[in-house]
CSV table of C-alpha atoms in Angstrom, one decimal:
chain,number,residue,atom,x,y,z
A,639,UNK,CA,119.9,6.9,83.0
A,640,UNK,CA,121.5,7.9,86.3
A,641,UNK,CA,119.5,9.1,89.3
A,642,UNK,CA,121.0,12.5,88.8
A,643,UNK,CA,119.7,12.7,85.2
A,644,UNK,CA,116.3,11.5,86.3
A,645,UNK,CA,116.1,14.2,89.0
A,646,UNK,CA,117.2,16.7,86.4
A,647,UNK,CA,114.2,15.8,84.2
A,648,UNK,CA,111.8,15.8,87.2
A,649,UNK,CA,111.3,12.0,87.1
A,650,UNK,CA,111.4,9.6,90.0
A,651,UNK,CA,114.1,7.1,89.3
A,652,UNK,CA,112.2,4.1,90.8
A,653,UNK,CA,108.6,4.5,89.4
A,654,UNK,CA,109.2,6.8,86.4
A,655,UNK,CA,106.5,9.1,87.7
A,656,UNK,CA,107.0,12.9,87.9
A,657,UNK,CA,108.7,13.8,91.2
A,658,UNK,CA,108.5,16.5,93.8
A,659,UNK,CA,110.4,19.0,91.5
A,660,UNK,CA,107.5,18.9,89.0
A,661,UNK,CA,104.8,18.6,91.6
A,662,UNK,CA,104.4,22.3,92.5
A,663,UNK,CA,104.5,23.3,88.8
A,664,UNK,CA,101.6,20.9,88.0
A,665,UNK,CA,99.5,22.2,91.0
A,666,UNK,CA,100.1,25.8,89.8
A,667,UNK,CA,99.2,24.8,86.2
A,668,UNK,CA,95.9,23.2,87.4
A,669,UNK,CA,95.1,26.4,89.3
A,670,UNK,CA,95.7,28.6,86.2
A,671,UNK,CA,93.4,26.3,84.2
A,672,UNK,CA,90.6,26.7,86.8
A,673,UNK,CA,91.0,30.4,86.8
A,674,UNK,CA,90.7,30.4,83.0
A,675,UNK,CA,88.0,27.8,82.4
A,676,UNK,CA,86.2,27.4,85.7
A,677,UNK,CA,85.5,24.3,87.6
A,678,UNK,CA,87.9,23.3,90.4
A,679,UNK,CA,91.2,21.5,91.0
A,680,UNK,CA,91.7,18.7,93.4
A,681,UNK,CA,95.0,17.7,95.0
A,682,UNK,CA,95.0,14.1,96.4
A,683,UNK,CA,97.8,13.3,98.8
A,684,UNK,CA,98.2,9.5,99.2
A,685,UNK,CA,100.2,7.4,101.6
A,686,UNK,CA,100.4,3.6,101.8
A,687,UNK,CA,99.2,2.3,105.1
A,688,UNK,CA,101.8,0.2,107.0
A,689,UNK,CA,104.3,0.2,104.2
A,690,UNK,CA,107.2,-0.2,106.6
A,691,UNK,CA,105.8,-3.6,107.6
A,692,UNK,CA,106.3,-4.8,104.0
A,693,UNK,CA,109.8,-3.5,103.9
A,694,UNK,CA,110.6,-5.1,107.3
A,695,UNK,CA,109.1,-8.5,106.4
A,696,UNK,CA,110.1,-8.9,102.7
A,697,UNK,CA,113.1,-6.5,102.4
A,698,UNK,CA,113.7,-3.3,100.5
A,699,UNK,CA,113.8,-4.8,97.0
A,700,UNK,CA,110.3,-6.1,97.6
A,701,UNK,CA,109.2,-2.7,98.9
A,702,UNK,CA,110.6,-1.1,95.8
A,703,UNK,CA,108.7,-3.6,93.6
A,704,UNK,CA,105.5,-2.8,95.5
A,705,UNK,CA,106.0,1.0,94.9
A,706,UNK,CA,106.4,0.5,91.1
A,707,UNK,CA,103.3,-1.7,91.0
A,708,UNK,CA,101.3,1.0,93.0
A,709,UNK,CA,102.5,3.6,90.5
A,710,UNK,CA,101.4,1.5,87.6
A,711,UNK,CA,97.9,1.1,89.1
A,712,UNK,CA,97.7,4.8,89.8
A,713,UNK,CA,98.5,5.6,86.2
A,714,UNK,CA,96.0,3.1,84.9
A,715,UNK,CA,93.2,4.7,86.9
A,716,UNK,CA,93.6,8.4,85.8
A,717,UNK,CA,92.9,10.5,82.7
A,718,UNK,CA,95.7,11.7,80.5
A,719,UNK,CA,95.0,15.2,81.7
A,720,UNK,CA,95.7,14.2,85.4
A,721,UNK,CA,99.2,14.0,86.9
A,722,UNK,CA,100.3,11.2,89.3
A,723,UNK,CA,103.4,12.1,91.3
A,724,UNK,CA,105.7,10.2,93.6
A,725,UNK,CA,106.8,12.5,96.4
A,726,UNK,CA,109.0,10.3,98.6
A,727,UNK,CA,108.9,6.9,100.3
A,728,UNK,CA,105.4,5.6,100.1
A,729,UNK,CA,103.9,9.1,99.4
A,730,UNK,CA,102.1,9.7,96.1
A,731,UNK,CA,100.0,12.6,94.9
A,732,UNK,CA,97.4,13.2,92.2
A,733,UNK,CA,96.7,16.6,90.6
A,734,UNK,CA,93.5,16.9,88.6
A,735,UNK,CA,91.0,19.5,87.3
A,736,UNK,CA,87.3,18.7,87.3
A,737,UNK,CA,83.9,20.1,86.6
A,738,UNK,CA,82.3,19.2,89.9
A,739,UNK,CA,83.5,18.6,93.4
A,740,UNK,CA,82.1,15.0,93.4
A,741,UNK,CA,84.6,14.0,90.7
A,742,UNK,CA,87.4,13.9,93.4
A,743,UNK,CA,85.3,11.5,95.4
A,744,UNK,CA,84.9,9.1,92.4
A,745,UNK,CA,88.7,9.2,91.8
A,746,UNK,CA,89.5,8.7,95.5
A,747,UNK,CA,87.2,5.7,95.7
A,748,UNK,CA,88.8,4.3,92.5
A,749,UNK,CA,92.3,4.7,94.0
A,750,UNK,CA,91.3,3.0,97.2
A,751,UNK,CA,89.8,0.1,95.2
A,752,UNK,CA,92.8,-0.2,92.9
A,753,UNK,CA,95.4,-0.4,95.7
A,754,UNK,CA,93.3,-2.8,97.8
A,755,UNK,CA,93.5,-5.6,95.2
A,756,UNK,CA,96.3,-8.0,96.3
A,757,UNK,CA,99.8,-7.5,94.7
A,758,UNK,CA,102.0,-10.4,93.7
A,759,UNK,CA,105.5,-9.5,95.0
A,760,UNK,CA,108.3,-12.0,94.7
A,761,UNK,CA,105.9,-14.9,94.9
A,762,UNK,CA,104.1,-13.5,97.9
A,763,UNK,CA,100.6,-12.0,98.0
A,764,UNK,CA,100.8,-8.6,99.6
A,765,UNK,CA,97.7,-6.5,100.6
A,766,UNK,CA,98.1,-2.8,101.3
A,767,UNK,CA,95.7,0.1,101.6
A,768,UNK,CA,95.9,3.8,100.9
A,769,UNK,CA,95.0,6.8,103.1
A,770,UNK,CA,94.1,9.9,101.0
A,771,UNK,CA,93.8,13.5,101.9
A,772,UNK,CA,92.0,15.9,99.5
A,773,UNK,CA,92.2,19.6,99.2
A,774,UNK,CA,90.3,21.6,96.5
A,775,UNK,CA,91.1,24.9,94.7
A,776,UNK,CA,89.7,27.5,95.0
A,777,UNK,CA,87.6,26.3,98.0
A,778,UNK,CA,90.4,25.5,100.4
A,779,UNK,CA,93.4,27.7,99.5
A,780,UNK,CA,94.5,30.3,97.0
A,781,UNK,CA,98.2,29.4,96.6
A,782,UNK,CA,99.8,26.1,95.6
A,783,UNK,CA,101.9,25.8,98.9
A,784,UNK,CA,98.8,26.4,101.0
A,785,UNK,CA,96.8,23.8,99.0
A,786,UNK,CA,99.5,21.2,99.4
A,787,UNK,CA,99.6,21.9,103.2
A,788,UNK,CA,95.8,21.4,103.4
A,789,UNK,CA,96.0,18.1,101.5
A,790,UNK,CA,98.8,17.0,103.9
A,791,UNK,CA,96.6,17.9,106.9
A,792,UNK,CA,93.7,16.0,105.4
A,793,UNK,CA,95.9,12.9,104.8
A,794,UNK,CA,97.1,13.1,108.4
A,795,UNK,CA,93.5,13.0,109.6
A,796,UNK,CA,92.7,10.1,107.2
A,797,UNK,CA,95.5,8.1,108.8
A,798,UNK,CA,94.3,9.0,112.3
A,799,UNK,CA,90.7,8.1,111.5
A,800,UNK,CA,91.6,4.4,110.8
A,801,UNK,CA,93.4,4.3,107.4
A,802,UNK,CA,92.0,2.9,104.1
A,803,UNK,CA,89.9,6.0,103.6
A,804,UNK,CA,89.9,9.4,102.2
A,805,UNK,CA,89.4,12.7,104.0
A,806,UNK,CA,88.7,16.2,102.7
A,807,UNK,CA,90.3,19.2,104.2
A,808,UNK,CA,86.8,20.9,104.2
A,809,UNK,CA,84.3,19.6,106.7
A,810,UNK,CA,81.5,20.5,104.3
A,811,UNK,CA,83.0,18.2,101.6
A,812,UNK,CA,83.5,15.4,104.2
A,813,UNK,CA,79.8,15.6,105.0
A,814,UNK,CA,78.9,15.6,101.3
A,815,UNK,CA,81.2,12.6,100.7
A,816,UNK,CA,79.8,10.7,103.7
A,817,UNK,CA,76.2,11.3,102.6
A,818,UNK,CA,77.1,10.2,99.1
A,819,UNK,CA,78.7,7.0,100.4
A,820,UNK,CA,75.7,6.4,102.6
A,821,UNK,CA,73.4,6.9,99.5
A,822,UNK,CA,75.5,4.4,97.6
A,823,UNK,CA,75.4,1.7,100.3
A,824,UNK,CA,71.6,2.3,100.7
A,825,UNK,CA,71.2,1.8,96.9
A,826,UNK,CA,73.0,-1.5,97.1
A,827,UNK,CA,70.7,-2.5,99.9
A,828,UNK,CA,67.7,-1.3,97.9
A,829,UNK,CA,68.7,-3.6,95.0
A,830,UNK,CA,69.1,-6.6,97.3
A,831,UNK,CA,65.8,-5.9,99.3
A,832,UNK,CA,63.7,-4.9,96.2
A,833,UNK,CA,63.0,-1.4,97.4
A,834,UNK,CA,62.9,-0.1,93.9
A,835,UNK,CA,59.6,-0.1,92.0
A,836,UNK,CA,58.6,0.7,88.4
A,837,UNK,CA,56.0,3.4,87.7
A,838,UNK,CA,54.4,3.8,84.3
A,839,UNK,CA,53.5,7.0,82.6
A,840,UNK,CA,50.9,6.6,79.8
A,841,UNK,CA,51.5,7.8,76.2
A,842,UNK,CA,48.3,8.9,74.6
A,843,UNK,CA,47.1,9.3,71.1
A,844,UNK,CA,46.3,13.1,70.8
A,845,UNK,CA,43.6,12.3,68.2
A,846,UNK,CA,41.4,10.0,70.1
A,847,UNK,CA,42.7,9.8,73.7
A,848,UNK,CA,43.6,6.1,73.4
A,849,UNK,CA,46.5,4.8,75.5
A,850,UNK,CA,49.2,3.8,73.0
A,851,UNK,CA,52.3,3.3,75.2
A,852,UNK,CA,54.0,3.6,78.5
A,853,UNK,CA,57.3,4.9,79.8
A,854,UNK,CA,58.9,2.9,82.7
A,855,UNK,CA,60.2,5.2,85.4
A,856,UNK,CA,62.1,4.0,88.5
A,857,UNK,CA,61.0,5.0,92.0
A,858,UNK,CA,62.8,4.2,95.2
A,859,UNK,CA,60.6,3.6,98.3
A,860,UNK,CA,63.2,3.7,101.1
A,861,UNK,CA,61.9,2.2,104.3
A,862,UNK,CA,63.5,4.9,106.4
A,863,UNK,CA,63.3,8.0,104.2
A,864,UNK,CA,60.2,7.3,102.1
A,865,UNK,CA,60.1,8.1,98.4
A,866,UNK,CA,63.5,9.3,97.1
A,867,UNK,CA,63.6,11.5,94.0
A,868,UNK,CA,65.3,9.8,91.0
A,869,UNK,CA,67.2,13.1,90.5
A,870,UNK,CA,68.9,12.6,93.9
A,871,UNK,CA,70.0,9.0,93.3
A,872,UNK,CA,70.4,8.4,89.5
A,873,UNK,CA,73.5,10.6,89.1
A,874,UNK,CA,75.2,8.8,92.0
A,875,UNK,CA,74.2,5.4,90.5
A,876,UNK,CA,75.7,6.6,87.2
A,877,UNK,CA,79.0,7.6,88.8
A,878,UNK,CA,79.4,4.5,90.8
A,879,UNK,CA,78.4,2.0,88.0
A,880,UNK,CA,75.4,0.8,90.0
A,881,UNK,CA,73.2,2.2,87.1
A,882,UNK,CA,73.9,-0.9,85.1
A,883,UNK,CA,72.4,-3.2,87.7
A,884,UNK,CA,69.5,-0.8,88.3
A,885,UNK,CA,68.9,-0.3,84.6
A,886,UNK,CA,68.9,-4.1,84.0
A,887,UNK,CA,66.5,-4.5,86.9
A,888,UNK,CA,64.1,-1.9,85.4
A,889,UNK,CA,64.3,-3.5,82.0
A,890,UNK,CA,63.5,-7.0,83.4
A,891,UNK,CA,60.7,-5.7,85.6
A,892,UNK,CA,59.1,-3.8,82.8
A,893,UNK,CA,59.2,-6.7,80.4
A,894,UNK,CA,57.9,-9.1,83.1
A,895,UNK,CA,55.0,-6.7,83.8
A,896,UNK,CA,54.1,-6.2,80.1
A,897,UNK,CA,54.2,-10.0,79.5
A,898,UNK,CA,51.9,-10.5,82.5
A,899,UNK,CA,49.4,-8.0,81.2
A,900,UNK,CA,49.5,-9.6,77.7
A,901,UNK,CA,48.9,-13.0,79.3
A,902,UNK,CA,45.9,-11.5,81.1
A,903,UNK,CA,44.4,-10.5,77.8
A,904,UNK,CA,44.7,-6.7,78.3
A,905,UNK,CA,45.1,-4.3,75.4
A,906,UNK,CA,48.9,-4.4,75.1
A,907,UNK,CA,51.0,-1.2,74.5
A,908,UNK,CA,54.6,-0.8,73.9
A,909,UNK,CA,56.7,-0.1,77.0
A,910,UNK,CA,59.7,2.3,76.8
A,911,UNK,CA,62.7,1.8,79.0
A,912,UNK,CA,65.4,4.4,79.5
A,913,UNK,CA,69.0,3.4,78.8
A,914,UNK,CA,71.6,5.4,80.7
A,915,UNK,CA,74.9,6.6,79.1
A,916,UNK,CA,76.9,4.0,81.1
A,917,UNK,CA,74.6,1.2,80.0
A,918,UNK,CA,74.7,2.3,76.4
A,919,UNK,CA,78.6,2.3,76.5
A,920,UNK,CA,78.6,-1.2,78.1
A,921,UNK,CA,79.6,-4.1,75.9
A,922,UNK,CA,77.0,-6.2,77.7
A,923,UNK,CA,74.0,-4.1,76.6
A,924,UNK,CA,73.0,-6.3,73.6
A,925,UNK,CA,73.5,-9.5,75.6
A,926,UNK,CA,71.5,-8.1,78.5
A,927,UNK,CA,68.5,-7.1,76.4
A,928,UNK,CA,68.6,-10.4,74.5
A,929,UNK,CA,68.7,-12.3,77.8
A,930,UNK,CA,65.8,-10.3,79.4
A,931,UNK,CA,63.6,-10.8,76.3
A,932,UNK,CA,64.3,-14.6,76.3
A,933,UNK,CA,63.8,-14.9,80.0
A,934,UNK,CA,60.5,-13.0,80.1
A,935,UNK,CA,59.2,-14.3,76.8
A,936,UNK,CA,58.1,-10.8,75.7
A,937,UNK,CA,57.9,-10.3,72.0
A,938,UNK,CA,60.5,-7.5,71.2
A,939,UNK,CA,57.8,-5.5,69.3
A,940,UNK,CA,56.3,-4.5,72.7
A,941,UNK,CA,59.7,-3.0,73.8
A,942,UNK,CA,61.3,0.3,73.0
A,943,UNK,CA,64.6,1.6,74.4
A,944,UNK,CA,65.0,5.4,75.0
A,945,UNK,CA,68.4,6.8,74.4
A,946,UNK,CA,69.3,10.5,74.9
A,947,UNK,CA,70.8,12.3,71.9
A,948,UNK,CA,74.1,13.3,73.6
A,949,UNK,CA,75.0,9.7,74.3
A,950,UNK,CA,75.3,9.0,70.6
A,951,UNK,CA,77.8,11.6,69.6
A,952,UNK,CA,81.1,10.4,71.2
A,953,UNK,CA,81.4,7.5,68.8
A,954,UNK,CA,78.9,7.8,66.0
A,955,UNK,CA,80.1,4.6,64.1
A,956,UNK,CA,80.0,2.5,67.3
A,957,UNK,CA,76.5,3.9,68.2
A,958,UNK,CA,75.1,3.1,64.8
A,959,UNK,CA,76.5,-0.5,65.0
A,960,UNK,CA,75.0,-1.0,68.5
A,961,UNK,CA,71.7,0.5,67.6
A,962,UNK,CA,71.4,-1.6,64.4
A,963,UNK,CA,72.1,-4.8,66.4
A,964,UNK,CA,69.3,-3.8,68.9
A,965,UNK,CA,66.9,-3.0,66.0
A,966,UNK,CA,67.7,-6.4,64.5
A,967,UNK,CA,66.2,-8.0,67.7
A,968,UNK,CA,62.8,-6.4,66.6
A,969,UNK,CA,62.5,-3.7,69.3
A,970,UNK,CA,61.9,0.0,68.9
A,971,UNK,CA,64.5,2.8,69.5
A,972,UNK,CA,63.6,6.3,70.6
A,973,UNK,CA,65.8,9.4,70.8
A,974,UNK,CA,64.8,11.1,74.0
A,975,UNK,CA,65.1,14.9,74.7
A,976,UNK,CA,65.5,15.6,71.0
A,977,UNK,CA,66.7,19.2,70.2
A,978,UNK,CA,68.5,19.7,73.5
A,979,UNK,CA,71.8,17.9,72.5
A,980,UNK,CA,74.3,18.7,69.8
A,981,UNK,CA,73.8,16.1,67.2
A,982,UNK,CA,74.1,17.1,63.6
A,983,UNK,CA,70.9,16.6,61.5
A,984,UNK,CA,73.1,14.7,59.0
A,985,UNK,CA,73.5,11.9,61.6
A,986,UNK,CA,69.8,11.6,62.2
A,987,UNK,CA,69.2,9.7,58.9
A,988,UNK,CA,72.0,7.2,59.9
A,989,UNK,CA,70.7,6.3,63.3
A,990,UNK,CA,68.3,3.3,63.0
A,991,UNK,CA,65.6,4.8,65.2
A,992,UNK,CA,61.8,4.4,65.2
A,993,UNK,CA,60.8,7.4,67.4
A,994,UNK,CA,61.8,11.0,68.2
A,995,UNK,CA,60.7,12.5,71.5
A,996,UNK,CA,60.4,16.3,71.6
A,997,UNK,CA,61.9,17.6,74.8
A,998,UNK,CA,59.6,19.2,77.3
A,999,UNK,CA,61.5,22.5,77.0
A,1000,UNK,CA,60.0,23.0,73.6
A,1001,UNK,CA,56.5,22.1,74.7
A,1002,UNK,CA,56.3,24.2,77.9
A,1003,UNK,CA,55.5,27.5,76.2
A,1004,UNK,CA,54.5,26.3,72.7
A,1005,UNK,CA,51.1,28.0,73.1
A,1006,UNK,CA,52.6,31.5,73.6
A,1007,UNK,CA,56.1,31.5,72.2
A,1008,UNK,CA,56.2,31.6,68.3
A,1009,UNK,CA,59.9,30.6,68.2
A,1010,UNK,CA,59.4,27.4,70.3
A,1011,UNK,CA,56.2,26.7,68.3
A,1012,UNK,CA,58.3,26.9,65.1
A,1013,UNK,CA,60.9,24.5,66.5
A,1014,UNK,CA,58.3,22.0,67.6
A,1015,UNK,CA,56.6,22.2,64.2
A,1016,UNK,CA,60.0,21.6,62.5
A,1017,UNK,CA,60.7,18.5,64.7
A,1018,UNK,CA,57.3,17.1,63.9
A,1019,UNK,CA,57.8,17.8,60.2
A,1020,UNK,CA,61.2,16.2,60.3
A,1021,UNK,CA,59.9,13.1,62.0
A,1022,UNK,CA,57.1,12.7,59.5
A,1023,UNK,CA,59.6,13.1,56.6
A,1024,UNK,CA,61.8,10.4,58.1
A,1025,UNK,CA,58.8,8.2,58.8
A,1026,UNK,CA,59.3,8.2,62.5
A,1027,UNK,CA,56.8,8.3,65.3
A,1028,UNK,CA,57.0,11.6,67.2
A,1029,UNK,CA,56.2,11.8,70.9
A,1030,UNK,CA,55.8,15.1,72.8
A,1031,UNK,CA,56.6,15.0,76.5
A,1032,UNK,CA,55.8,17.5,79.2
A,1033,UNK,CA,52.2,18.2,77.9
A,1034,UNK,CA,50.5,19.8,80.9
A,1035,UNK,CA,47.6,21.9,79.6
A,1036,UNK,CA,44.9,21.6,76.9
A,1037,UNK,CA,46.6,24.3,74.8
A,1038,UNK,CA,49.6,22.0,74.4
A,1039,UNK,CA,47.5,19.1,73.3
A,1040,UNK,CA,45.6,21.4,70.8
A,1041,UNK,CA,48.8,22.7,69.3
A,1042,UNK,CA,50.3,19.2,68.9
A,1043,UNK,CA,47.1,17.8,67.4
A,1044,UNK,CA,46.8,20.7,64.9
A,1045,UNK,CA,50.4,20.2,63.9
A,1046,UNK,CA,50.3,16.4,63.3
A,1047,UNK,CA,52.0,15.1,66.5
A,1048,UNK,CA,50.8,11.5,66.9
A,1049,UNK,CA,51.5,10.8,70.6
A,1050,UNK,CA,51.7,12.9,73.8
A,1051,UNK,CA,52.8,12.3,77.3
A,1052,UNK,CA,52.5,14.5,80.4
A,1053,UNK,CA,50.6,15.6,83.4
A,1054,UNK,CA,47.6,16.7,81.3
A,1055,UNK,CA,46.7,13.0,81.0
A,1056,UNK,CA,48.6,11.5,83.9
A,1057,UNK,CA,51.8,11.5,85.9
A,1058,UNK,CA,53.7,8.2,86.3
A,1059,UNK,CA,51.6,5.7,88.4
A,1060,UNK,CA,52.1,2.4,90.1
A,1061,UNK,CA,51.6,-0.8,88.0
A,1062,UNK,CA,48.1,-1.6,89.5
A,1063,UNK,CA,46.9,1.9,88.6
A,1064,UNK,CA,48.3,1.6,85.1
A,1065,UNK,CA,46.6,-1.7,84.7
A,1066,UNK,CA,43.3,-0.1,85.5
A,1067,UNK,CA,44.0,2.5,82.8
A,1068,UNK,CA,44.8,-0.3,80.3
A,1069,UNK,CA,41.5,-2.0,81.1
A,1070,UNK,CA,39.7,1.3,80.2
A,1071,UNK,CA,41.9,1.9,77.2
A,1072,UNK,CA,41.4,5.7,77.1
A,1073,UNK,CA,42.4,8.8,79.1
A,1074,UNK,CA,40.5,12.0,78.8
A,1075,UNK,CA,42.9,14.4,80.5
A,1076,UNK,CA,42.0,17.4,82.6
A,1077,UNK,CA,38.6,18.2,81.2
């Protein structure tokens, strides 16, 4: 097709991406969608750093080849609902809608990483970087033209600040992004320096107060900032992919610890380790679990993996296959937070699980809210009917324990007995074998 035809259809003749003619329309559409469905829209203005040097050194044909390759990498890194645009020269843009402001940080980091990988251009290895300016709707502007202007201003500042970086128009978002980047680099350091530790929360038999299990929970003892709440770092670990390394570390540490206690002759209990959504989706999960069990020498019967209900629903067939392979190793599988997700009961019989955990939301007022009590009774009855162990979490007062005991719930977990404690303290609990709660 001729250049004129391409322009007519709003396409850039070199890269095949939408061009400036379509750009404003896509920005306006994203704003309309946000007005209708909530969330926010992000506009990322992107410019290659020192592109003219490539043109001068290798010629315009090589420069054009580089631009088409950049366009290809941009398209590979975005969702179908996002729009990548070539504006002119080495300028590109990305228009996206998102649920949270942090999503634009994740995309910007992905784009920086994608472009930083060397390009093979006419037999030469070419390395370039991006500068990115980000403006958000409705936070930064209320019209498409103004939003574009803010993103261009942010790009200008990114170039002035040293290139190969992203910059928000809003100071507040720049601060947020910086603290998020700081948290990510501190987490990488924490993994290398072994600043993470595993705490254990006991699971107790409601009938006789015997300790029957433990849930492994990660804690971060930062040398500068002290104990950091998992709620502050786990979401960032999930977004950046660090959760896979952290999750594998918790699994290995928990299995090593359980094996050490067994070797010591202590009354062994099954240890439950949480699996994140990203870990569960990973192809390496089965291999990781098999490797850790082989390396630590722990019999799989002492290990249980906890999976949240919502993780299973994107691809039910794939989830069943993966869970069956894990069960075939001989370990237990628990569905965590049961009742808070959106799984159909018809799937429950298909998932090869051994345990259901009643979410704390149903336990909190079970002693005074007849409706929650009825839901808890139904989950207990369902579990017994399916021959599953049922565990109630979030048990904080004697009335919770009495209700669960009266209604046939085998196992309870919560502050009534103990919060999560360091390994040495849990070892002392294992030696005793019983916990009597807050008498």
